[in-house]
mmCIF file of C-alpha atoms in Angstrom:
data_model
loop_
_atom_site.group_PDB
_atom_site.id
_atom_site.type_symbol
_atom_site.label_atom_id
_atom_site.label_comp_id
_atom_site.label_asym_id
_atom_site.label_seq_id
_atom_site.Cartn_x
_atom_site.Cartn_y
_atom_site.Cartn_z
ATOM 1 C CA GLU E 1 14.910 11.765 -8.862
ATOM 2 C CA VAL E 2 11.226 11.030 -7.837
ATOM 3 C CA GLN E 3 11.129 10.172 -4.076
ATOM 4 C CA VAL E 4 9.427 10.492 -0.803
ATOM 5 C CA VAL E 5 11.086 10.637 2.598
ATOM 6 C CA GLU E 6 9.236 9.927 5.912
ATOM 7 C CA SER E 7 10.361 11.201 9.277
ATOM 8 C CA GLY E 8 8.948 11.769 12.734
ATOM 9 C CA GLY E 9 8.458 8.266 14.016
ATOM 10 C CA GLY E 10 9.545 7.349 17.565
ATOM 11 C CA LEU E 11 8.481 5.833 20.808
ATOM 12 C CA VAL E 12 5.328 7.218 22.334
ATOM 13 C CA LYS E 13 3.246 6.341 25.429
ATOM 14 C CA PRO E 14 -0.327 5.173 25.012
ATOM 15 C CA GLY E 15 -2.611 8.083 24.687
ATOM 16 C CA GLY E 16 0.101 10.136 23.410
ATOM 17 C CA SER E 17 0.631 12.139 20.002
ATOM 18 C CA LEU E 18 3.003 12.163 17.195
ATOM 19 C CA ARG E 19 3.301 14.008 13.973
ATOM 20 C CA LEU E 20 4.806 12.357 10.859
ATOM 21 C CA SER E 21 6.187 14.131 7.917
ATOM 22 C CA CYS E 22 6.751 13.160 4.325
ATOM 23 C CA GLU E 23 8.931 15.327 2.087
ATOM 24 C CA VAL E 24 8.494 14.683 -1.634
ATOM 25 C CA SER E 25 10.706 15.463 -4.518
ATOM 26 C CA GLY E 26 10.965 15.114 -8.303
ATOM 27 C CA PHE E 27 7.289 15.486 -8.916
ATOM 28 C CA THR E 28 4.621 18.025 -8.767
ATOM 29 C CA SER E 29 1.960 18.570 -6.090
ATOM 30 C CA SER E 30 -0.776 17.436 -8.481
ATOM 31 C CA TYR E 31 -0.966 13.913 -7.081
ATOM 32 C CA SER E 32 -2.923 12.482 -4.261
ATOM 33 C CA MET E 33 -1.013 10.957 -1.516
ATOM 34 C CA ASN E 34 -1.421 8.040 0.857
ATOM 35 C CA TRP E 35 -0.334 6.944 4.299
ATOM 36 C CA VAL E 36 -0.031 3.176 4.589
ATOM 37 C CA ARG E 37 1.194 1.143 7.578
ATOM 38 C CA GLN E 38 2.399 -2.262 8.353
ATOM 39 C CA ALA E 39 2.240 -3.504 11.947
ATOM 40 C CA PRO E 40 4.827 -6.033 13.048
ATOM 41 C CA GLY E 41 4.109 -9.413 11.534
ATOM 42 C CA LYS E 42 0.901 -8.107 9.736
ATOM 43 C CA GLY E 43 -0.055 -6.991 6.210
ATOM 44 C CA LEU E 44 -0.289 -3.652 4.675
ATOM 45 C CA GLU E 45 -3.057 -1.359 5.752
ATOM 46 C CA TRP E 46 -4.106 1.806 4.252
ATOM 47 C CA VAL E 47 -4.462 4.665 6.763
ATOM 48 C CA SER E 48 -5.563 7.850 5.093
ATOM 49 C CA SER E 49 -5.483 9.735 1.699
ATOM 50 C CA ILE E 50 -5.419 13.247 0.665
ATOM 51 C CA SER E 51 -6.084 14.894 -2.762
ATOM 52 C CA SER E 52 -3.796 17.273 -4.385
ATOM 53 C CA SER E 53 -5.642 20.452 -3.242
ATOM 54 C CA SER E 54 -6.575 18.927 0.134
ATOM 55 C CA SER E 55 -10.267 19.083 -0.872
ATOM 56 C CA HIS E 56 -10.871 15.339 -0.509
ATOM 57 C CA ILE E 57 -9.647 13.710 2.684
ATOM 58 C CA TYR E 58 -10.471 10.029 3.747
ATOM 59 C CA TYR E 59 -9.527 7.820 6.721
ATOM 60 C CA ALA E 60 -9.542 4.183 7.705
ATOM 61 C CA ASP E 61 -12.157 3.490 10.243
ATOM 62 C CA SER E 62 -9.365 2.376 12.602
ATOM 63 C CA VAL E 63 -7.913 5.833 12.655
ATOM 64 C CA LYS E 64 -10.979 8.138 12.014
ATOM 65 C CA GLY E 65 -11.278 10.831 14.644
ATOM 66 C CA ARG E 66 -7.699 10.298 16.023
ATOM 67 C CA PHE E 67 -5.504 10.892 12.968
ATOM 68 C CA THR E 68 -5.418 13.953 10.680
ATOM 69 C CA ILE E 69 -3.829 14.196 7.359
ATOM 70 C CA SER E 70 -2.629 17.395 5.681
ATOM 71 C CA ARG E 71 -0.190 18.722 3.193
ATOM 72 C CA ASP E 72 1.614 21.930 2.375
ATOM 73 C CA ASN E 73 2.266 21.964 -1.358
ATOM 74 C CA ALA E 74 4.524 25.105 -1.046
ATOM 75 C CA LYS E 75 6.780 22.981 1.230
ATOM 76 C CA ASN E 76 6.412 19.825 -0.925
ATOM 77 C CA SER E 77 5.280 18.049 2.239
ATOM 78 C CA LEU E 78 2.660 15.697 3.573
ATOM 79 C CA TYR E 79 1.794 15.174 7.388
ATOM 80 C CA LEU E 80 -0.053 12.724 9.492
ATOM 81 C CA GLN E 81 -0.937 14.062 13.080
ATOM 82 C CA MET E 82 -1.557 11.056 15.380
ATOM 83 C CA ASN E 83 -3.458 11.583 18.561
ATOM 84 C CA SER E 84 -4.723 9.221 21.247
ATOM 85 C CA LEU E 85 -2.270 6.561 20.099
ATOM 86 C CA ARG E 86 -2.797 2.959 21.021
ATOM 87 C CA ALA E 87 -0.685 -0.060 21.081
ATOM 88 C CA GLU E 88 -2.273 -1.389 17.912
ATOM 89 C CA ASP E 89 -0.912 1.863 16.012
ATOM 90 C CA THR E 90 2.547 0.536 16.336
ATOM 91 C CA ALA E 91 3.741 0.050 12.813
ATOM 92 C CA VAL E 92 5.987 1.164 10.013
ATOM 93 C CA TYR E 93 4.285 4.156 8.402
ATOM 94 C CA TYR E 94 4.738 4.711 4.625
ATOM 95 C CA CYS E 95 3.966 7.737 2.472
ATOM 96 C CA ALA E 96 3.100 6.942 -1.079
ATOM 97 C CA ARG E 97 2.089 8.786 -4.223
ATOM 98 C CA VAL E 98 -1.220 7.792 -5.818
ATOM 99 C CA ILE E 99 -1.714 7.217 -9.574
ATOM 100 C CA ASP E 100 -4.428 5.184 -11.137
ATOM 101 C CA ASP E 101 -5.814 3.961 -7.825
ATOM 102 C CA SER E 102 -2.604 2.464 -6.917
ATOM 103 C CA SER E 103 0.673 3.774 -5.168
ATOM 104 C CA ASP E 104 3.741 3.942 -7.352
ATOM 105 C CA VAL E 105 6.264 5.841 -5.241
ATOM 106 C CA TRP E 106 6.852 4.813 -1.738
ATOM 107 C CA GLY E 107 9.214 5.956 1.090
ATOM 108 C CA LYS E 108 11.360 3.726 3.142
ATOM 109 C CA GLY E 109 8.908 4.304 6.095
ATOM 110 C CA THR E 110 9.123 5.539 9.671
ATOM 111 C CA THR E 111 8.588 3.401 12.736
ATOM 112 C CA VAL E 112 6.118 4.234 15.317
ATOM 113 C CA THR E 113 6.094 2.431 18.516
ATOM 114 C CA VAL E 114 3.302 2.988 21.034
ATOM 115 C CA SER E 115 4.261 1.379 24.428
ATOM 116 C CA SER E 116 4.463 2.313 28.069
ATOM 117 C CA ASP O 1 -17.862 -3.711 3.694
ATOM 118 C CA PHE O 2 -15.645 -4.193 0.463
ATOM 119 C CA GLN O 3 -13.080 -6.919 1.081
ATOM 120 C CA LEU O 4 -10.285 -8.524 -1.082
ATOM 121 C CA THR O 5 -9.698 -12.175 -0.278
ATOM 122 C CA GLN O 6 -6.292 -13.264 -1.293
ATOM 123 C CA SER O 7 -5.176 -16.761 -1.789
ATOM 124 C CA PRO O 8 -3.100 -18.728 -0.818
ATOM 125 C CA SER O 9 -1.641 -17.236 2.210
ATOM 126 C CA ILE O 10 1.449 -19.222 1.879
ATOM 127 C CA LEU O 11 2.913 -20.519 -1.329
ATOM 128 C CA SER O 12 5.992 -22.729 -1.437
ATOM 129 C CA ALA O 13 7.833 -23.075 -4.909
ATOM 130 C CA SER O 14 11.185 -23.699 -6.525
ATOM 131 C CA VAL O 15 13.212 -21.619 -8.836
ATOM 132 C CA GLY O 16 11.945 -21.988 -12.344
ATOM 133 C CA ASP O 17 8.386 -22.678 -11.181
ATOM 134 C CA ARG O 18 5.216 -20.872 -12.575
ATOM 135 C CA VAL O 19 3.048 -19.692 -9.668
ATOM 136 C CA THR O 20 -0.285 -18.042 -9.573
ATOM 137 C CA ILE O 21 -1.784 -15.778 -6.622
ATOM 138 C CA THR O 22 -5.575 -14.917 -6.670
ATOM 139 C CA CYS O 23 -7.535 -12.016 -5.344
ATOM 140 C CA ARG O 24 -11.333 -12.009 -5.251
ATOM 141 C CA ALA O 25 -13.197 -8.823 -4.727
ATOM 142 C CA SER O 26 -16.425 -8.918 -2.660
ATOM 143 C CA GLN O 27 -17.897 -6.280 -5.109
ATOM 144 C CA ASN O 28 -17.198 -5.171 -8.625
ATOM 145 C CA MET O 29 -14.988 -2.305 -8.399
ATOM 146 C CA GLY O 30 -13.887 -2.332 -12.048
ATOM 147 C CA ASN O 31 -10.378 -3.035 -13.500
ATOM 148 C CA TRP O 32 -8.436 -1.012 -11.119
ATOM 149 C CA MET O 33 -6.479 -3.741 -9.314
ATOM 150 C CA ALA O 34 -2.881 -3.344 -8.277
ATOM 151 C CA TRP O 35 -0.249 -5.924 -7.203
ATOM 152 C CA TYR O 36 2.772 -5.106 -4.885
ATOM 153 C CA GLN O 37 5.853 -6.963 -3.920
ATOM 154 C CA LYS O 38 6.964 -6.499 -0.289
ATOM 155 C CA LYS O 39 10.380 -7.742 1.177
ATOM 156 C CA PRO O 40 11.197 -7.290 4.855
ATOM 157 C CA GLY O 41 12.681 -3.770 5.737
ATOM 158 C CA LYS O 42 11.898 -2.542 2.197
ATOM 159 C CA ALA O 43 9.155 -0.316 0.793
ATOM 160 C CA PRO O 44 6.441 -2.089 -1.168
ATOM 161 C CA LYS O 45 6.981 -2.112 -4.862
ATOM 162 C CA LEU O 46 4.258 -1.618 -7.453
ATOM 163 C CA LEU O 47 4.360 -4.375 -10.077
ATOM 164 C CA ILE O 48 1.121 -4.090 -11.890
ATOM 165 C CA ASN O 49 -1.838 -1.781 -12.011
ATOM 166 C CA LYS O 50 -5.025 -1.466 -13.714
ATOM 167 C CA ALA O 51 -5.205 -5.363 -13.397
ATOM 168 C CA SER O 52 -2.585 -6.079 -16.189
ATOM 169 C CA ASP O 53 -0.402 -2.995 -16.719
ATOM 170 C CA LEU O 54 3.272 -3.847 -15.935
ATOM 171 C CA GLN O 55 5.167 -1.075 -14.390
ATOM 172 C CA SER O 56 8.289 0.153 -16.011
ATOM 173 C CA GLY O 57 11.372 -2.017 -14.925
ATOM 174 C CA VAL O 58 9.311 -4.924 -13.799
ATOM 175 C CA PRO O 59 10.332 -8.037 -15.395
ATOM 176 C CA SER O 60 8.004 -9.628 -18.062
ATOM 177 C CA ARG O 61 7.668 -12.870 -16.094
ATOM 178 C CA PHE O 62 5.151 -10.876 -13.968
ATOM 179 C CA SER O 63 1.692 -10.716 -15.394
ATOM 180 C CA GLY O 64 -1.929 -9.886 -14.162
ATOM 181 C CA SER O 65 -5.230 -10.766 -15.410
ATOM 182 C CA ARG O 66 -9.017 -10.417 -14.491
ATOM 183 C CA SER O 67 -11.948 -12.637 -14.777
ATOM 184 C CA GLY O 68 -15.089 -10.827 -13.297
ATOM 185 C CA THR O 69 -14.150 -10.148 -9.708
ATOM 186 C CA ASP O 70 -11.308 -12.504 -9.754
ATOM 187 C CA PHE O 71 -7.866 -11.204 -10.295
ATOM 188 C CA THR O 72 -4.726 -13.240 -10.809
ATOM 189 C CA LEU O 73 -0.860 -12.448 -10.530
ATOM 190 C CA THR O 74 1.250 -14.923 -12.405
ATOM 191 C CA ILE O 75 5.055 -15.293 -12.092
ATOM 192 C CA THR O 76 6.601 -17.483 -14.724
ATOM 193 C CA SER O 77 9.995 -19.014 -14.229
ATOM 194 C CA LEU O 78 10.614 -17.979 -10.641
ATOM 195 C CA GLN O 79 13.789 -16.264 -9.983
ATOM 196 C CA PRO O 80 15.662 -16.129 -6.375
ATOM 197 C CA ASP O 81 14.722 -12.402 -6.126
ATOM 198 C CA ASP O 82 10.975 -13.084 -6.516
ATOM 199 C CA PHE O 83 10.666 -14.743 -3.023
ATOM 200 C CA ALA O 84 8.789 -12.144 -1.111
ATOM 201 C CA THR O 85 5.245 -11.342 -0.009
ATOM 202 C CA TYR O 86 2.648 -10.128 -2.397
ATOM 203 C CA TYR O 87 -0.347 -8.015 -1.906
ATOM 204 C CA CYS O 88 -3.374 -7.125 -4.073
ATOM 205 C CA GLN O 89 -4.933 -3.732 -3.621
ATOM 206 C CA GLN O 90 -8.067 -2.000 -5.031
ATOM 207 C CA PHE O 91 -9.778 1.291 -4.453
ATOM 208 C CA ASP O 92 -13.086 1.074 -2.869
ATOM 209 C CA SER O 93 -15.152 3.671 -4.637
ATOM 210 C CA TYR O 94 -17.982 3.711 -2.212
ATOM 211 C CA SER O 95 -15.893 4.306 1.052
ATOM 212 C CA ARG O 96 -13.106 6.077 -0.993
ATOM 213 C CA GLY O 97 -10.623 3.980 0.834
ATOM 214 C CA PHE O 98 -7.812 1.502 -0.417
ATOM 215 C CA ALA O 99 -8.275 -2.153 0.467
ATOM 216 C CA PHE O 100 -5.340 -4.599 0.554
ATOM 217 C CA GLY O 101 -5.597 -8.324 0.406
ATOM 218 C CA GLN O 102 -4.076 -10.316 3.360
ATOM 219 C CA GLY O 103 -0.944 -11.027 1.457
ATOM 220 C CA THR O 104 0.794 -14.225 0.013
ATOM 221 C CA ASN O 105 4.065 -15.155 1.367
ATOM 222 C CA LEU O 106 6.029 -16.830 -1.609
ATOM 223 C CA GLU O 107 8.652 -19.048 0.032
ATOM 224 C CA ILE O 108 11.400 -21.280 -1.316
ATOM 225 C CA LYS O 109 10.377 -25.015 -1.353
#
């Protein structure tokens, strides 16, 4: 079965760090992957993308310099290291497979809450 | 900056109605438009990509079209399960990022 499962969310204080993980199964590592988030009561926001070989990495301006995306194809895993967290980073974070400039396989998401 | 302007933000309709949601791109990024359905507490679901390609398992009452930089999602004969929020999304080939529209909340009239 093709699926992705996110983990690593939680409650963190402003300025703190958190590392999200996404375990993929049922498909090869030949796909680019996205992180997308949805803040409470807000719409979907793309966060970051990484190509299959990690040679191409892109970030939304809102997280550039604070978040780092990476992947370990041997472990079928994708990561998002989040530093200098702010209240506005509070959201459900989704991991998604990229195909034809869209995302066809999504996880159920992991919740990040940034609050003192 | 590349932007997608989605309208309307709220759409009230009844079961059996035909509805249309529009997404206007600020620049021509080609035919690579995707549409998603999002329900509270659930992951987004890809309905259509490449402007009009229906994903496997998505009912045929959903369809997508393009006219220039205007893209449309049409749902014919609304079913109770269709009431949700819909988002358009396109890849910005200049910034290499993925842009989403603001969303359309399709609610029961």
